[in-house]
Amino acid sequence: MTAKGCARLRVRRGSEGEEAARYDEFAVPFEEGESILDALLWIRSHRDPTLAVPYSCINANACKACAIAIDGRVQYACTTRLLDGRVFTLEPLPGKTQLRDLFALTRPSRQKAP
Amino acid sequence: MRHFDADILIIGAGGAGMYAALGAVKGGAERVLLVDKSMIGRGGATVMAQMTVAAALAEECPDSWESHLEDTIAAGRGLCEEELSALLCREAPQRIRELDGWRIGWARRADGRIAQVSAPGHSRPRCCYVDFLATGTALAQTLRRRIVRESAITKIDTFTVTDLLVDEGECVGAAGFDFAACEPATIAAKAVVLATGGLSRIFRRNSASANLGGEGYALALQAGALLRDMEFVQFFPIGHLAPRLVGVDPILWDPFRYKLGGKLLNGKGEEFLDCYGSDEEPGYTTPRDLLTYAITKEVAAGRGSPKGGVYLSFAHVGKERIDKAFGPVVERLRTGGVDLEKGPVEVAPIAHYHMGGVRVGARLESSLPGLFAAGEAAGGANGANRLSGNAIPEALVFGENAGRFAAEYARGRQNLSSPQGAREAVDRLRQAAAGRKGEKPALALLEELRDVMWNAVGPFRNESALEDATQRIGALRRALPLAAIAPVKGFNPMLADWFELKGSLVAAEAVARAATLRRESRGAHQREDFPASDPALEKTLLVEMDRDGRVRARFCR
Ligand SMILES: Cc1cc2nc3c(=O)[nH]c(=O)nc-3n(C[C@H](O)[C@H](O)[C@H](O)COP(=O)(O)OP(=O)(O)OC[C@H]3O[C@@H](n4cnc5c(N)ncnc54)[C@H](O)[C@@H]3O)c2cc1C
Ligand code: FES
């Protein structure tokens, strides 16, 4: 009853300071209403558990951890819906330290040890 | 490897952890270290709580903390630790007013008093909130602003605590993995507060954030502290199931039902609550356990909705009333393709809150000296069932007290330079981080665990399914050392999964063993094979871990 679709995600991989920028592409099946975050978690379960994804609250859009660049614009992965046949290019938040893949350190700078 | 020294270490930075940090400063601690595996103030349940906070403020009508206590104890079905429940009810108004002074923005009545609404189980309107459905966000933000102002508080995020350090029978710090630096670290502390939240993430259907896998319960057990009431997991009866809705919490339908009187219908479109003894009036009067029971039974009888729940319909309410009651939220739903006046949504019970936790006394100290616990990580205040609105005050009040008492305990003590067990803990962390080939990643095992817990240790339980679940959890615990971890650089998600699995398995076993031993139904613990409560079992179940890592449950004498 729920419409199904398939989206393609081009995901920036690797850590800061690693050689050339690398993108992996994944085809992700989805049900209507599902988000980019749902697709990233699907990739982690079904394709590549090493994919690093920033998120916490999953549904509520309360934690704001999942902000990434989607097609060059900063958006929340958990509220951006997948579209059938679309290719989405995903990158970590610009201007932050990329710890790995889409996971960047978002706070200004780590506080010093006491 | 990094090492930190602190007076007080607080593990988990939700409402309880942040308030504990403020309490520790108030108690005179000069170096307070607040660590979280996720972000500070944003990784757990606190930021997601969208509804109400119970406190006897008497703004709406006469009220007293004793009346709040009476209601709390009635809901707890004989198992509340009354001094803890009393602490919660007595001090909740202080915390709510303090937050008001810090400009949290409690919703107001026309006359300027704080608005308080009714909620199931409360004998009078006692629950305050921040509009619209923004209580948790406002609370987390207000507390973050307060802790930033305290120079004694140091925050470390993206840091998973994996071991508590115990030296000569006292908790003296912790070891963990600093994911931002990609290396293990140790922390020496004079006292430790565990504020790691709940465990609902170990169930397939849940309302949890990614960080609520029950790791704190495992930390406490492994360090030798006692847990209590682990069999009492609260299932929220009408969690959102379908269609996929993004940007809203799965527990959003409670206030909708309450304000608008939405109807529950089975897969055939019939009302069914009356078949289960509910005489629900317009409004919202059926208790959570009866709702969960009725829905689960309809689904089991083959009368469920397509996704395995029931329908919740507001079609009879009318657009105007819906819009008036929930303005911006209704708009958000419409953009998501859910039009309440047109069609129903599917709902089903989901794991939501944990009544059980670390056994603490009135000073929030666990059975292990030097280890304190607060918030959802601590058990006892809510007994066998929690009233809605009681979890946030539990986090705030217990956090504040735990911080202060921890600071008092720490006074005059020294940090140990090389606590027992620290080196071994770090070696184990290094080994795990170095990666290993294995059959399955921890994530696959976690998903197996969530299915086992949902199917056998969920809202309805019976002996043979519970025993089978315990066996399967045991098998997963044996598979844990063989799980694959790729040695990737930077933030390593497979390592994070593995730590979560390690903690979740112990927490899951504690729940399953306690649920097996309680051969009766009481509050949130429902046994199909023992549907009645047994007055002889009106006593607390404790859980402990022996030297060989075996988890055992026993009734408290
Ligand atoms: C969707 C939802 C809605 C709710 N609505 C309400 C409501 O309206 N009213 C109410 O009273 N209650 C509500 N509750 C319950 C209430 O929000 C929680 O019980 C309460 O916020 C718990 O606070 P806490 O500080 O104990 O834990 P949390 O806020 O959950 O914080 C725990 C923190 O510990 C961290 N942590 C866990 N393990 C580790 C580790 N190993 N190392 C380091 N850090 C760790 C986590 O990352 C997290 O940040 C709701 C819960 C949910 C999930
Ligand atoms: S995951 Fe929390 S806001 Fe997106």
XYZ file of C-alpha atoms and ligand atoms in Angstrom:
728
model
C 0.000 0.000 0.000
C 2.879 2.407 0.673
C 4.555 3.523 -2.512
C 8.071 2.226 -3.001
C 10.947 3.882 -4.748
C 14.677 3.781 -5.263
C 17.095 6.639 -4.713
C 20.825 6.877 -5.314
C 23.132 8.323 -2.692
C 26.617 9.575 -3.578
C 28.412 9.733 -0.261
C 31.703 11.487 0.499
C 33.979 8.978 2.240
C 37.172 9.112 4.257
C 38.718 11.305 6.934
C 40.216 14.769 6.961
C 43.681 14.827 5.488
C 43.211 11.639 3.486
C 44.278 11.770 -0.158
C 41.779 12.690 -2.832
C 38.062 13.085 -2.227
C 36.282 9.774 -2.765
C 32.566 9.215 -3.301
C 30.726 5.903 -3.010
C 27.390 5.439 -4.669
C 24.584 3.345 -3.188
C 21.179 2.436 -4.628
C 18.668 2.477 -1.785
C 15.113 1.120 -1.911
C 12.639 3.052 0.220
C 9.026 3.486 1.195
C 7.216 6.759 0.753
C 8.011 9.262 3.478
C 11.434 7.858 4.367
C 14.338 10.225 4.929
C 17.953 10.485 3.843
C 18.850 9.361 7.367
C 16.669 6.248 6.955
C 18.613 5.516 3.766
C 21.998 6.032 5.453
C 21.016 3.660 8.263
C 19.816 1.151 5.654
C 23.247 1.353 4.004
C 24.919 0.735 7.371
C 22.763 -2.382 7.955
C 22.737 -3.803 4.442
C 25.776 -2.567 2.544
C 28.557 -1.008 4.585
C 28.675 -0.909 8.398
C 31.801 1.270 8.298
C 29.823 4.269 7.015
C 30.017 6.989 9.681
C 26.765 8.945 10.047
C 26.040 11.699 12.582
C 22.608 11.337 14.201
C 20.922 10.770 17.511
C 17.164 11.332 17.772
C 16.209 9.670 14.438
C 12.600 10.938 14.291
C 12.081 14.054 16.349
C 14.384 16.527 14.621
C 15.307 17.575 18.159
C 19.024 16.835 18.486
C 20.213 18.595 15.308
C 23.140 16.183 14.989
C 22.298 15.073 11.467
C 23.048 18.342 9.674
C 25.068 17.526 6.549
C 25.478 19.012 3.096
C 22.862 17.567 0.740
C 23.555 18.580 -2.853
C 25.699 21.366 -1.468
C 23.079 22.798 0.901
C 23.179 22.247 4.661
C 20.082 20.311 5.694
C 18.943 17.766 8.232
C 19.269 14.202 6.976
C 16.351 13.129 9.180
C 13.827 15.531 7.679
C 14.932 15.490 4.037
C 12.784 13.023 2.138
C 14.028 10.579 -0.456
C 12.757 10.954 -4.004
C 12.381 8.149 -6.506
C 15.088 8.066 -9.148
C 16.956 11.039 -7.674
C 20.678 11.121 -7.052
C 21.625 12.890 -3.806
C 25.207 13.974 -3.141
C 26.027 13.900 0.569
C 28.997 15.550 2.267
C 29.888 16.358 5.872
C 29.150 19.825 7.252
C 31.457 22.263 5.481
C 34.060 24.104 7.535
C 34.245 21.456 10.282
C 36.737 18.697 10.983
C 35.642 15.618 9.049
C 36.261 12.759 11.492
C 35.110 10.227 8.979
C 32.650 10.119 6.073
C 29.660 12.301 7.017
C 30.662 12.562 10.668
C 32.177 15.956 11.491
C 32.910 17.537 14.839
C 30.311 20.272 15.128
C 31.326 22.127 18.263
C 33.664 25.101 17.811
C 36.603 23.485 19.558
C 37.035 20.842 22.153
C 37.385 22.258 25.631
C 40.747 21.715 27.229
C 41.274 19.010 29.803
C 40.909 20.163 33.419
C 46.601 8.052 25.622
C 44.895 10.857 27.478
C 44.210 10.937 31.178
C 41.879 13.331 33.007
C 41.626 14.162 36.700
C 38.345 15.381 38.142
C 36.644 15.801 41.493
C 33.373 14.568 40.069
C 32.890 12.608 36.861
C 29.387 12.697 35.423
C 28.603 10.131 32.733
C 25.770 11.177 30.416
C 24.746 14.766 29.703
C 20.940 14.692 29.585
C 18.697 16.461 32.089
C 20.033 14.380 34.978
C 23.708 14.748 34.023
C 23.556 18.476 33.367
C 21.697 19.095 36.629
C 24.185 16.859 38.437
C 27.001 19.048 37.104
C 25.266 22.149 38.480
C 24.582 20.333 41.764
C 28.229 19.299 42.066
C 29.353 22.901 41.614
C 26.809 23.994 44.216
C 28.242 21.305 46.505
C 31.710 22.840 46.196
C 33.355 20.666 43.524
C 36.018 22.561 41.607
C 36.652 20.198 38.720
C 33.530 18.637 37.285
C 33.894 16.541 34.152
C 30.717 15.944 32.132
C 31.136 13.338 29.402
C 28.712 12.018 26.819
C 29.030 9.438 24.068
C 26.995 11.774 21.886
C 26.580 15.554 22.140
C 26.250 17.491 25.385
C 22.576 17.906 26.226
C 21.325 16.572 22.934
C 22.028 12.856 22.744
C 19.418 11.265 24.975
C 15.740 11.372 25.816
C 15.693 14.774 27.524
C 15.889 16.822 24.349
C 13.146 14.667 22.807
C 10.577 14.896 25.608
C 7.809 16.880 24.067
C 5.037 16.772 26.551
C 4.732 17.621 30.189
C 6.499 17.790 33.518
C 4.591 16.945 36.705
C 5.112 19.167 39.762
C 2.746 20.211 42.534
C 3.027 23.949 41.866
C -0.623 24.605 42.747
C -0.909 27.220 40.028
C -4.066 25.824 38.455
C -5.809 24.605 41.613
C -4.835 23.668 45.173
C -2.229 20.887 45.150
C 0.467 19.490 47.400
C 3.538 17.358 46.918
C 1.933 14.782 49.206
C -0.923 14.420 46.746
C 1.566 14.021 43.881
C 3.309 11.374 45.990
C 0.058 9.531 46.608
C -0.622 9.353 42.862
C 2.955 8.250 42.126
C 2.791 5.464 44.693
C -0.605 4.281 43.450
C 0.800 4.001 39.905
C 3.882 2.136 41.204
C 1.701 -0.831 42.305
C 3.328 -1.327 45.687
C 6.926 -1.198 44.481
C 7.926 2.455 44.806
C 10.853 3.181 47.078
C 8.866 5.738 48.975
C 11.715 7.941 50.114
C 12.805 8.327 46.487
C 9.284 9.021 45.249
C 8.907 11.578 48.042
C 12.162 13.262 47.047
C 10.937 13.520 43.455
C 7.547 14.987 44.391
C 8.812 17.277 47.152
C 11.584 18.930 45.140
C 10.022 18.976 41.665
C 8.395 22.404 42.279
C 11.781 23.911 43.255
C 13.393 22.741 40.033
C 10.466 23.914 37.895
C 10.577 27.381 39.481
C 14.339 27.522 39.177
C 14.018 26.780 35.460
C 11.318 29.432 35.230
C 13.834 31.905 36.648
C 16.299 30.741 34.000
C 13.635 31.623 31.400
C 12.763 28.198 30.108
C 9.433 29.634 28.955
C 6.773 27.497 30.672
C 3.399 28.002 28.990
C 1.277 30.546 30.933
C -2.370 31.010 31.718
C -4.082 34.255 30.775
C -3.505 35.525 34.333
C 0.227 34.933 34.065
C 0.441 31.836 36.247
C 2.193 28.728 34.914
C -0.336 26.594 33.005
C -0.831 23.061 34.338
C -2.798 20.411 32.518
C -4.208 17.021 33.482
C -2.579 13.755 32.551
C -3.647 10.159 33.139
C -3.075 9.038 36.728
C -2.675 12.513 38.216
C -5.533 13.447 40.525
C -5.424 17.098 39.450
C -3.996 19.309 36.697
C -0.316 19.286 37.581
C 1.682 19.068 34.387
C 3.484 22.055 32.904
C 4.948 22.299 29.421
C 6.558 24.526 26.811
C 4.586 25.131 23.609
C 4.307 23.569 21.089
C 5.511 20.143 22.105
C 8.845 21.816 22.902
C 9.364 20.962 26.583
C 12.509 18.877 26.111
C 14.173 21.178 23.609
C 13.623 24.185 25.863
C 14.815 22.274 28.914
C 17.988 21.013 27.252
C 18.787 24.447 25.884
C 18.247 26.166 29.235
C 20.506 23.705 31.038
C 23.200 23.948 28.347
C 23.228 27.709 28.821
C 23.649 27.277 32.592
C 26.530 24.804 32.428
C 28.451 26.939 29.953
C 28.520 29.689 32.597
C 30.232 27.489 35.174
C 33.985 27.490 34.721
C 34.294 24.445 37.015
C 32.476 22.283 34.458
C 34.438 20.733 31.594
C 32.489 18.996 28.861
C 33.694 16.159 26.676
C 31.424 14.814 23.970
C 31.826 11.885 21.556
C 33.338 9.932 24.438
C 31.890 6.519 25.353
C 32.531 5.325 28.878
C 33.145 1.568 28.759
C 34.349 0.680 32.269
C 34.031 2.043 35.777
C 37.228 1.767 37.775
C 36.929 0.240 41.233
C 39.778 0.358 43.705
C 39.456 -1.273 47.132
C 35.706 -1.362 46.905
C 35.249 2.247 45.842
C 34.415 3.729 42.473
C 37.386 5.928 41.570
C 36.928 6.809 37.916
C 36.308 5.369 34.491
C 37.878 4.300 31.244
C 36.434 4.877 27.835
C 37.004 5.602 24.211
C 37.460 9.135 22.965
C 36.055 8.872 19.443
C 37.100 12.368 18.444
C 40.732 11.620 19.268
C 40.307 7.992 18.189
C 42.016 6.613 21.300
C 41.249 5.226 24.754
C 41.325 7.519 27.783
C 41.132 7.181 31.548
C 39.523 9.459 34.091
C 40.351 9.546 37.800
C 37.511 10.936 39.922
C 36.732 11.154 43.622
C 33.105 10.320 42.914
C 31.177 9.284 39.818
C 27.566 10.042 38.839
C 25.933 7.694 36.359
C 23.350 9.611 34.315
C 23.278 7.461 31.202
C 19.494 7.346 30.680
C 17.395 4.318 29.777
C 17.454 1.190 27.619
C 14.469 1.342 25.278
C 16.759 1.040 22.277
C 17.279 -2.660 23.020
C 13.699 -3.284 21.787
C 12.844 -3.414 18.072
C 10.018 -0.893 18.401
C 11.084 2.049 20.525
C 10.954 5.804 20.994
C 14.658 6.045 21.801
C 17.502 8.076 20.403
C 20.561 6.219 19.144
C 22.246 6.441 22.538
C 19.809 4.687 24.846
C 21.081 1.119 24.704
C 21.279 0.645 28.470
C 25.072 0.874 28.675
C 24.919 2.575 32.067
C 23.160 -0.403 33.660
C 25.921 -2.652 32.359
C 28.613 -0.309 33.696
C 27.029 -0.404 37.152
C 26.576 -4.189 37.190
C 30.115 -4.831 35.995
C 31.497 -2.573 38.717
C 29.591 -4.584 41.308
C 26.632 -2.277 41.987
C 23.096 -3.629 42.364
C 20.234 -2.902 39.981
C 16.544 -3.092 40.852
C 13.146 -3.366 39.123
C 14.782 -4.288 35.814
C 11.656 -6.166 34.669
C 9.642 -2.943 34.495
C 9.941 -1.429 31.026
C 7.191 1.029 30.139
C 5.636 0.499 26.730
C 3.936 3.503 25.239
C 0.691 2.140 23.821
C 0.124 4.291 20.756
C 3.545 4.882 19.245
C 3.485 6.030 15.629
C 3.929 3.153 13.192
C 2.886 4.281 9.706
C 3.008 6.034 7.343
C 6.647 7.073 7.789
C 6.580 10.506 9.353
C 9.774 12.482 9.684
C 10.482 15.428 11.963
C 8.114 14.308 14.734
C 8.445 12.006 17.681
C 6.744 8.607 17.536
C 4.971 9.333 20.807
C 3.238 12.452 19.562
C -0.293 11.003 19.554
C -0.814 11.104 23.292
C -1.558 14.835 23.505
C -3.626 14.598 20.338
C -5.773 11.897 21.842
C -5.981 13.753 25.072
C -7.032 17.063 23.606
C -9.120 15.812 20.687
C -10.343 12.383 21.737
C -9.032 10.420 18.742
C -10.632 7.009 18.210
C -8.766 3.712 18.158
C -10.043 1.310 15.492
C -8.882 -2.176 14.574
C -7.962 -3.286 11.064
C -11.643 -3.702 10.208
C -12.398 -0.151 11.264
C -14.227 -1.145 14.468
C -13.784 0.337 17.939
C -12.475 -2.338 20.282
C -11.460 -0.842 23.624
C -14.800 -1.676 25.245
C -14.194 -5.398 24.591
C -11.261 -5.137 27.014
C -13.153 -3.541 29.847
C -12.388 0.090 29.067
C -15.316 2.451 29.527
C -13.406 5.313 27.987
C -15.230 8.604 28.166
C -14.575 11.277 25.597
C -11.092 12.460 26.493
C -8.515 10.020 27.545
C -9.058 7.731 30.444
C -7.835 4.235 29.548
C -4.609 3.476 31.450
C -1.458 2.752 29.441
C -1.207 -0.927 30.382
C -4.810 -1.685 29.368
C -4.353 0.125 26.047
C -1.186 -1.823 25.320
C -2.964 -5.045 26.172
C -5.995 -4.314 23.997
C -3.894 -3.326 20.975
C -1.546 -6.305 21.274
C -4.501 -8.689 21.507
C -6.298 -7.210 18.500
C -3.143 -7.621 16.421
C -2.586 -11.183 17.691
C -6.180 -12.064 16.781
C -5.501 -11.037 13.188
C -7.444 -7.790 13.439
C -4.461 -5.462 13.143
C -3.659 -2.756 10.598
C -1.366 -3.550 7.620
C 1.866 -2.737 9.500
C 0.862 -4.668 12.610
C -0.828 -2.075 14.796
C -4.243 -0.446 14.952
C -5.707 2.723 13.477
C -5.978 6.035 15.257
C -8.557 8.280 13.653
C -9.430 11.947 14.077
C -11.761 12.030 11.083
C -14.747 12.832 13.331
C -13.070 15.824 14.987
C -13.118 18.432 12.247
C -10.345 20.537 10.748
C -11.009 23.629 12.804
C -10.593 21.961 16.188
C -7.520 20.050 15.031
C -5.839 23.195 13.722
C -6.701 25.190 16.819
C -5.272 22.586 19.192
C -1.999 21.838 17.402
C -1.453 24.614 14.851
C 2.149 24.361 13.662
C 2.437 20.635 14.372
C -0.587 19.859 12.189
C 1.062 21.821 9.405
C 4.219 19.755 9.785
C 2.132 16.588 9.563
C 0.392 17.827 6.433
C 3.695 18.457 4.678
C 4.539 14.875 5.595
C 1.395 13.671 3.847
C -0.681 13.032 6.986
C -4.036 14.768 6.914
C -5.760 14.036 10.179
C -9.247 15.047 9.129
C -9.001 12.768 6.097
C -7.476 9.461 7.103
C -6.212 7.531 10.131
C -2.615 6.713 11.061
C -1.315 3.358 12.311
C -0.126 3.089 15.896
C 1.298 0.313 18.104
C 2.987 -0.083 21.488
C 6.672 0.888 21.608
C 9.315 0.669 24.353
C 9.517 4.098 25.909
C 10.939 4.361 29.431
C 12.655 2.220 32.047
C 11.378 2.206 35.615
C 14.248 0.021 36.803
C 17.863 0.977 37.260
C 20.695 1.376 39.705
C 19.554 0.840 43.282
C 20.177 4.070 45.185
C 19.385 5.413 48.637
C 18.042 8.859 49.483
C 21.484 10.367 48.801
C 21.436 8.784 45.335
C 24.430 6.635 46.245
C 24.508 3.131 44.788
C 25.557 0.010 46.661
C 29.103 0.738 45.409
C 30.665 3.571 47.459
C 31.594 6.528 45.287
C 29.091 5.659 42.573
C 25.913 7.746 42.397
C 23.086 7.457 39.877
C 20.382 9.828 38.683
C 17.595 10.134 36.143
C 16.396 7.160 34.163
C 19.606 5.317 35.072
C 18.426 5.126 38.694
C 15.531 2.878 39.746
C 12.956 2.956 42.483
C 11.028 6.223 42.357
C 8.361 4.948 39.997
C 8.068 1.316 41.095
C 6.237 -0.923 38.630
C 4.790 1.865 36.501
C 5.528 5.536 35.920
C 3.020 8.344 35.769
C 3.337 10.469 32.688
C 5.281 13.633 33.435
C 7.301 12.041 36.247
C 10.452 11.236 34.281
C 11.675 14.770 33.702
C 11.333 15.796 37.373
C 13.083 12.542 38.268
C 15.989 13.546 36.035
C 16.148 17.104 37.388
C 15.650 16.426 41.093
C 17.820 13.313 41.255
C 20.493 14.941 39.126
C 20.730 17.959 41.411
C 20.882 15.788 44.532
C 23.332 13.273 43.084
C 25.705 16.081 42.092
C 25.567 17.682 45.523
C 25.959 14.434 47.459
C 28.770 13.319 45.164
C 30.568 16.605 45.869
C 30.113 16.053 49.583
C 31.482 12.519 49.289
C 34.459 13.769 47.287
C 35.498 16.375 49.840
C 38.849 15.493 51.417
C 39.487 12.601 49.029
C 42.386 12.302 46.593
C 42.513 11.222 42.972
C 44.314 7.920 42.536
C 47.209 8.172 40.099
C 46.948 4.585 38.895
C 43.656 2.991 39.871
C 43.303 -0.753 39.834
C 42.153 -2.157 36.531
C 42.858 0.983 34.495
C 45.688 -0.526 32.477
C 43.696 -3.696 31.682
C 40.692 -1.644 30.594
C 42.850 0.444 28.279
C 44.492 -2.660 26.816
C 41.085 -4.123 26.031
C 40.037 -0.862 24.376
C 43.223 -0.761 22.287
C 42.664 -4.322 21.182
C 39.087 -3.640 20.106
C 40.127 -0.446 18.299
C 42.859 -2.311 16.413
C 40.016 -4.172 14.714
C 39.505 -7.825 13.967
C 38.125 -10.028 11.298
C 34.896 -11.639 12.296
C 31.812 -13.213 10.916
C 29.254 -10.518 11.604
C 29.495 -6.862 12.536
C 28.140 -5.877 15.958
C 25.333 -4.002 14.210
C 23.867 -7.274 12.887
C 24.020 -8.791 16.368
C 22.368 -5.675 17.824
C 19.521 -6.075 15.388
C 19.120 -9.719 16.406
C 19.052 -8.661 20.039
C 16.329 -6.067 19.356
C 14.139 -8.722 17.745
C 14.680 -11.186 20.584
C 13.786 -8.530 23.149
C 10.742 -7.332 21.260
C 9.343 -10.781 20.577
C 9.926 -12.361 23.977
C 10.568 -9.633 26.535
C 8.150 -7.019 25.165
C 4.736 -5.952 26.473
C 3.549 -9.543 27.079
C 5.792 -12.247 28.428
C 5.707 -15.923 29.326
C 8.141 -18.328 30.925
C 9.175 -20.388 27.914
C 9.676 -17.384 25.646
C 11.666 -15.623 28.386
C 13.889 -18.631 28.919
C 14.468 -18.926 25.229
C 15.327 -15.215 25.087
C 17.835 -15.599 27.940
C 19.495 -18.456 26.040
C 19.717 -16.370 22.903
C 21.128 -13.389 24.783
C 23.727 -15.782 26.237
C 24.634 -16.957 22.731
C 24.981 -13.343 21.595
C 27.208 -12.594 24.588
C 29.431 -15.473 23.510
C 29.476 -14.118 19.941
C 30.490 -10.637 21.159
C 34.270 -11.247 21.180
C 34.041 -12.606 17.630
C 32.184 -9.668 16.102
C 33.926 -7.996 13.173
C 35.421 -4.534 13.672
C 37.065 -2.859 10.680
C 40.119 -0.851 11.779
C 39.000 2.374 10.110
C 40.494 5.718 11.035
C 38.718 8.689 12.507
C 35.286 8.059 14.009
C 34.865 4.279 13.826
C 31.153 3.406 13.781
C 31.772 -0.346 13.986
C 33.665 0.146 17.217
C 30.840 2.341 18.551
C 28.328 -0.404 17.646
C 30.470 -2.938 19.431
C 30.545 -0.942 22.671
C 26.789 -0.497 22.454
C 26.268 -4.217 21.868
C 28.499 -5.057 24.818
C 26.433 -2.883 27.169
C 23.046 -3.684 25.650
C 23.545 -7.430 26.034
C 24.135 -7.118 29.770
C 21.174 -4.749 30.182
C 18.985 -7.099 28.134
C 19.987 -10.081 30.211
C 19.165 -8.181 33.396
C 15.667 -7.414 32.069
C 15.052 -10.965 30.843
C 16.216 -12.619 34.065
C 14.178 -10.326 36.277
C 11.122 -10.780 34.038
C 11.486 -14.558 34.282
C 11.680 -14.537 38.052
C 8.630 -12.312 38.571
C 5.886 -14.880 38.088
C 2.958 -12.494 38.242
C 1.615 -9.470 36.381
C 2.131 -6.088 37.957
C 2.217 -2.619 36.430
C 4.247 -2.625 33.252
C 5.325 -6.256 33.664
C 2.623 -8.451 32.124
C 2.873 -12.235 32.087
C 0.463 -14.233 29.954
C 1.089 -17.281 32.136
C 0.505 -15.354 35.375
C -2.114 -12.743 34.520
C -2.899 -11.724 38.109
C -0.715 -9.977 40.651
C 0.435 -12.003 43.608
C 0.407 -10.110 46.926
C 3.307 -12.284 48.098
C 5.439 -10.794 45.305
C 4.949 -7.183 46.326
C 8.688 -6.918 46.749
C 11.628 -5.629 44.812
C 13.793 -7.749 42.537
C 17.498 -7.051 42.597
C 19.957 -7.890 39.839
C 23.682 -8.404 40.323
C 26.643 -9.756 38.381
C 29.022 -12.361 39.750
C 32.770 -12.495 39.179
C 32.354 -14.622 36.079
C 30.078 -12.067 34.480
C 26.908 -14.046 35.128
C 23.811 -11.928 35.654
C 21.478 -13.048 38.448
C 18.158 -11.826 39.777
C 16.808 -12.341 43.295
C 14.051 -10.963 45.465
C 15.078 -8.450 48.070
C 14.664 -9.811 51.581
C 10.372 10.641 22.823
C 10.318 10.782 24.311
C 9.394 11.642 24.905
C 9.327 11.785 26.297
N 8.411 12.657 26.845
C 8.400 12.858 28.196
C 7.526 13.828 28.799
O 6.754 14.493 28.121
N 7.563 13.989 30.146
C 8.417 13.272 30.953
O 8.412 13.469 32.159
N 9.258 12.360 30.396
C 9.272 12.127 29.057
N 10.131 11.197 28.518
C 11.108 10.524 29.394
C 12.226 11.489 29.775
O 12.546 12.293 28.656
C 13.489 10.751 30.214
O 13.206 9.781 31.171
C 14.520 11.725 30.807
O 14.744 12.800 29.931
C 15.812 10.999 31.110
O 16.819 11.951 31.398
P 18.286 11.450 31.723
O 19.103 12.652 31.914
O 18.216 10.435 32.798
O 18.746 10.663 30.414
P 18.934 11.162 28.886
O 18.391 12.502 28.658
O 18.425 10.060 28.049
O 20.516 11.285 28.742
C 21.360 10.179 28.826
C 22.685 10.536 28.178
O 23.658 9.546 28.504
C 24.500 9.355 27.395
N 25.158 8.046 27.511
C 24.572 6.822 27.505
N 25.510 5.864 27.619
C 26.718 6.480 27.716
C 28.076 6.011 27.856
N 28.363 4.707 27.910
N 29.067 6.929 27.898
C 28.787 8.262 27.818
N 27.535 8.741 27.694
C 26.505 7.870 27.642
C 23.579 9.487 26.206
O 24.285 9.832 25.038
C 22.612 10.584 26.654
O 23.018 11.856 26.213
C 10.202 11.034 27.122
C 11.130 10.183 26.527
C 11.201 10.039 25.148
C 12.191 9.092 24.549
S 18.733 12.952 13.942
Fe 18.171 14.391 15.476
S 17.734 16.172 14.302
Fe 18.149 14.696 12.792
